């Protein structure tokens, strides 16, 4: 059984492509790359078609995560029929997604950090207008949450021995 996971932020050029790349990398480390399909999208359309922010690409690269070929797209209501998990980076995007989610769609809508976080954080802060430290915080939070997510997928969806 495969699971489909969609990571969602506002612009789909900083946080959600980072979450997509880190999830792919952590899945590969655990030998689960072919068991989970991963994508990302934004609730806003401003950056559609663009690669991630160069700062996000550079900070991810320092951790051996390559997100340079991601292309921004806007989330669609149909995504809730396609993906098993639609995971928001922050509460504003979680609310926007709740508005978009069709009745009776299959996706579980949740905050990414509900699967794991660092003390004091319930959201992945938007790094776009900040400095390099913000991009490191994004990666630190996403690494913890993604590992919690994979544990959850293994326990509840993939039904594989850990
Ligand atoms: P993201 O960050 O939602 O993590 O991709 C942002 C990217 C662009 C903008 C805001 C946040 N923007 O205002 O253009």
Short mmCIF file of C-alpha atoms and ligand atoms in Angstrom, two decimals:
data_model
loop_
_atom_site.label_atom_id
_atom_site.label_comp_id
_atom_site.label_asym_id
_atom_site.label_seq_id
_atom_site.Cartn_x
_atom_site.Cartn_y
_atom_site.Cartn_z
CA UNK A 1 0.00 0.00 0.00
CA UNK A 2 1.31 3.43 -0.83
CA UNK A 3 0.40 6.70 0.86
CA UNK A 4 0.17 10.05 -0.90
CA UNK A 5 1.27 13.15 1.00
CA UNK A 6 0.85 16.78 -0.09
CA UNK A 7 2.80 19.48 1.78
CA UNK A 8 1.19 22.94 1.62
CA UNK A 9 2.38 26.45 2.49
CA UNK A 10 1.50 29.89 1.13
CA UNK A 11 3.81 30.40 -1.84
CA UNK A 12 5.11 26.85 -2.47
CA UNK A 13 8.62 28.26 -2.82
CA UNK A 14 10.02 28.02 0.74
CA UNK A 15 8.44 25.76 3.37
CA UNK A 16 6.43 23.18 1.44
CA UNK A 17 9.11 22.33 -1.16
CA UNK A 18 11.51 22.00 1.79
CA UNK A 19 9.07 19.62 3.48
CA UNK A 20 8.66 17.69 0.21
CA UNK A 21 12.44 17.34 -0.19
CA UNK A 22 13.11 16.40 3.44
CA UNK A 23 10.31 13.81 3.36
CA UNK A 24 11.73 12.26 0.17
CA UNK A 25 15.23 12.19 1.71
CA UNK A 26 14.10 10.65 5.02
CA UNK A 27 11.97 8.06 3.21
CA UNK A 28 14.98 7.10 1.10
CA UNK A 29 17.09 6.68 4.27
CA UNK A 30 14.49 4.24 5.61
CA UNK A 31 14.12 2.33 2.33
CA UNK A 32 10.54 3.60 1.89
CA UNK A 33 10.98 5.87 -1.13
CA UNK A 34 8.70 3.78 -3.33
CA UNK A 35 5.99 3.47 -0.67
CA UNK A 36 5.04 7.15 -0.36
CA UNK A 37 4.22 9.65 -3.10
CA UNK A 38 5.15 13.20 -2.16
CA UNK A 39 4.19 16.56 -3.66
CA UNK A 40 3.83 20.16 -2.50
CA UNK A 41 1.62 23.13 -3.35
CA UNK A 42 0.74 26.65 -2.21
CA UNK A 43 -2.55 28.19 -1.21
CA UNK A 44 -1.52 31.33 -3.17
CA UNK A 45 -0.82 31.44 -6.89
CA UNK A 46 1.84 34.20 -6.93
CA UNK A 47 4.81 31.97 -7.69
CA UNK A 48 3.21 29.27 -9.86
CA UNK A 49 5.75 27.68 -12.20
CA UNK A 50 8.79 28.93 -10.27
CA UNK A 51 11.52 26.88 -8.67
CA UNK A 52 11.97 27.27 -4.90
CA UNK A 53 13.47 30.42 -3.39
CA UNK A 54 17.26 30.31 -3.86
CA UNK A 55 17.72 30.59 -0.07
CA UNK A 56 15.56 27.50 0.52
CA UNK A 57 17.53 25.60 -2.14
CA UNK A 58 20.86 26.61 -0.55
CA UNK A 59 19.90 25.80 3.05
CA UNK A 60 18.42 22.42 2.06
CA UNK A 61 21.53 21.62 0.03
CA UNK A 62 23.68 22.05 3.15
CA UNK A 63 21.73 19.06 4.55
CA UNK A 64 22.09 17.04 1.34
CA UNK A 65 18.47 17.71 0.30
CA UNK A 66 18.02 18.78 -3.33
CA UNK A 67 14.84 20.77 -3.94
CA UNK A 68 16.12 22.71 -6.95
CA UNK A 69 13.81 21.05 -9.48
CA UNK A 70 10.52 21.60 -7.59
CA UNK A 71 8.02 23.78 -9.46
CA UNK A 72 5.40 25.80 -7.59
CA UNK A 73 1.74 25.06 -8.14
CA UNK A 74 -1.46 26.10 -6.42
CA UNK A 75 -3.39 23.58 -4.34
CA UNK A 76 -6.64 22.35 -5.94
CA UNK A 77 -9.81 21.09 -4.30
CA UNK A 78 -9.26 17.89 -6.30
CA UNK A 79 -6.02 17.33 -4.33
CA UNK A 80 -8.23 16.26 -1.42
CA UNK A 81 -9.49 13.36 -3.54
CA UNK A 82 -5.99 12.40 -4.73
CA UNK A 83 -3.87 12.67 -1.56
CA UNK A 84 -4.27 10.73 1.70
CA UNK A 85 -2.66 13.51 3.74
CA UNK A 86 -2.75 17.26 3.08
CA UNK A 87 -0.39 18.85 5.60
CA UNK A 88 -0.29 22.58 6.29
CA UNK A 89 2.80 24.44 7.43
CA UNK A 90 0.86 26.96 9.53
CA UNK A 91 -2.59 27.73 10.89
CA UNK A 92 -3.51 30.32 8.26
CA UNK A 93 -2.89 27.79 5.50
CA UNK A 94 -4.65 25.08 7.50
CA UNK A 95 -7.73 27.33 7.61
CA UNK A 96 -7.50 28.12 3.90
CA UNK A 97 -7.27 24.38 3.15
CA UNK A 98 -10.26 23.61 5.38
CA UNK A 99 -12.27 26.06 3.24
CA UNK A 100 -11.12 24.36 0.05
CA UNK A 101 -11.64 20.75 1.19
CA UNK A 102 -14.67 19.18 -0.53
CA UNK A 103 -17.16 17.26 1.57
CA UNK A 104 -16.52 13.50 1.56
CA UNK A 105 -12.97 13.77 0.23
CA UNK A 106 -10.53 11.15 1.40
CA UNK A 107 -7.65 13.32 2.57
CA UNK A 108 -6.74 13.81 6.20
CA UNK A 109 -6.09 17.53 6.66
CA UNK A 110 -3.66 18.36 9.47
CA UNK A 111 -0.83 20.60 10.54
CA UNK A 112 2.57 19.10 9.67
CA UNK A 113 3.82 19.89 13.17
CA UNK A 114 1.05 17.74 14.68
CA UNK A 115 3.38 14.84 13.81
CA UNK A 116 6.28 16.27 15.78
CA UNK A 117 7.85 19.61 16.62
CA UNK A 118 10.40 21.45 18.69
CA UNK A 119 9.56 23.19 21.98
CA UNK A 120 7.56 26.38 21.49
CA UNK A 121 6.52 25.75 17.87
CA UNK A 122 3.04 24.81 16.65
CA UNK A 123 3.61 26.27 13.15
CA UNK A 124 6.48 26.38 10.65
CA UNK A 125 7.22 30.15 10.56
CA UNK A 126 7.25 31.85 7.17
CA UNK A 127 10.97 32.54 6.42
CA UNK A 128 10.39 34.64 3.28
CA UNK A 129 10.99 38.12 4.73
CA UNK A 130 13.57 37.03 7.30
CA UNK A 131 17.24 36.05 7.39
CA UNK A 132 19.11 32.78 7.07
CA UNK A 133 18.26 31.72 10.62
CA UNK A 134 14.62 31.47 9.60
CA UNK A 135 15.46 28.97 6.86
CA UNK A 136 17.43 26.86 9.35
CA UNK A 137 14.47 26.90 11.76
CA UNK A 138 12.23 25.71 8.91
CA UNK A 139 14.57 22.78 8.26
CA UNK A 140 14.96 21.93 11.95
CA UNK A 141 11.19 21.81 12.47
CA UNK A 142 10.49 19.93 9.26
CA UNK A 143 13.11 17.26 10.02
CA UNK A 144 11.46 16.47 13.36
CA UNK A 145 7.92 16.54 11.99
CA UNK A 146 8.71 14.45 8.92
CA UNK A 147 10.28 11.72 11.05
CA UNK A 148 7.15 11.69 13.21
CA UNK A 149 5.05 11.54 10.04
CA UNK A 150 7.00 8.57 8.70
CA UNK A 151 6.59 6.77 12.04
CA UNK A 152 2.84 7.42 11.76
CA UNK A 153 2.69 6.20 8.16
CA UNK A 154 4.58 3.04 9.04
CA UNK A 155 2.29 2.39 12.01
CA UNK A 156 -1.03 3.24 10.33
CA UNK A 157 -0.75 3.05 6.58
CA UNK A 158 2.20 1.20 5.21
CA UNK A 159 1.96 -1.67 7.66
CA UNK A 160 5.64 -2.48 7.36
CA UNK A 161 7.92 -3.59 10.17
CA UNK A 162 9.95 -0.60 11.37
P1 LIG B 1 6.27 29.90 1.61
O1 LIG B 1 6.91 31.35 1.81
O2 LIG B 1 4.79 30.05 1.89
O3 LIG B 1 6.97 29.09 2.65
O4 LIG B 1 6.57 29.47 0.20
C1 LIG B 1 6.45 32.49 1.15
C2 LIG B 1 6.83 32.72 -0.15
C3 LIG B 1 6.43 33.87 -0.79
C4 LIG B 1 5.64 34.79 -0.10
C5 LIG B 1 5.25 34.55 1.20
C6 LIG B 1 5.65 33.39 1.83
N1 LIG B 1 5.26 35.98 -0.74
O5 LIG B 1 4.68 36.86 -0.07
O6 LIG B 1 5.49 36.14 -1.95
#
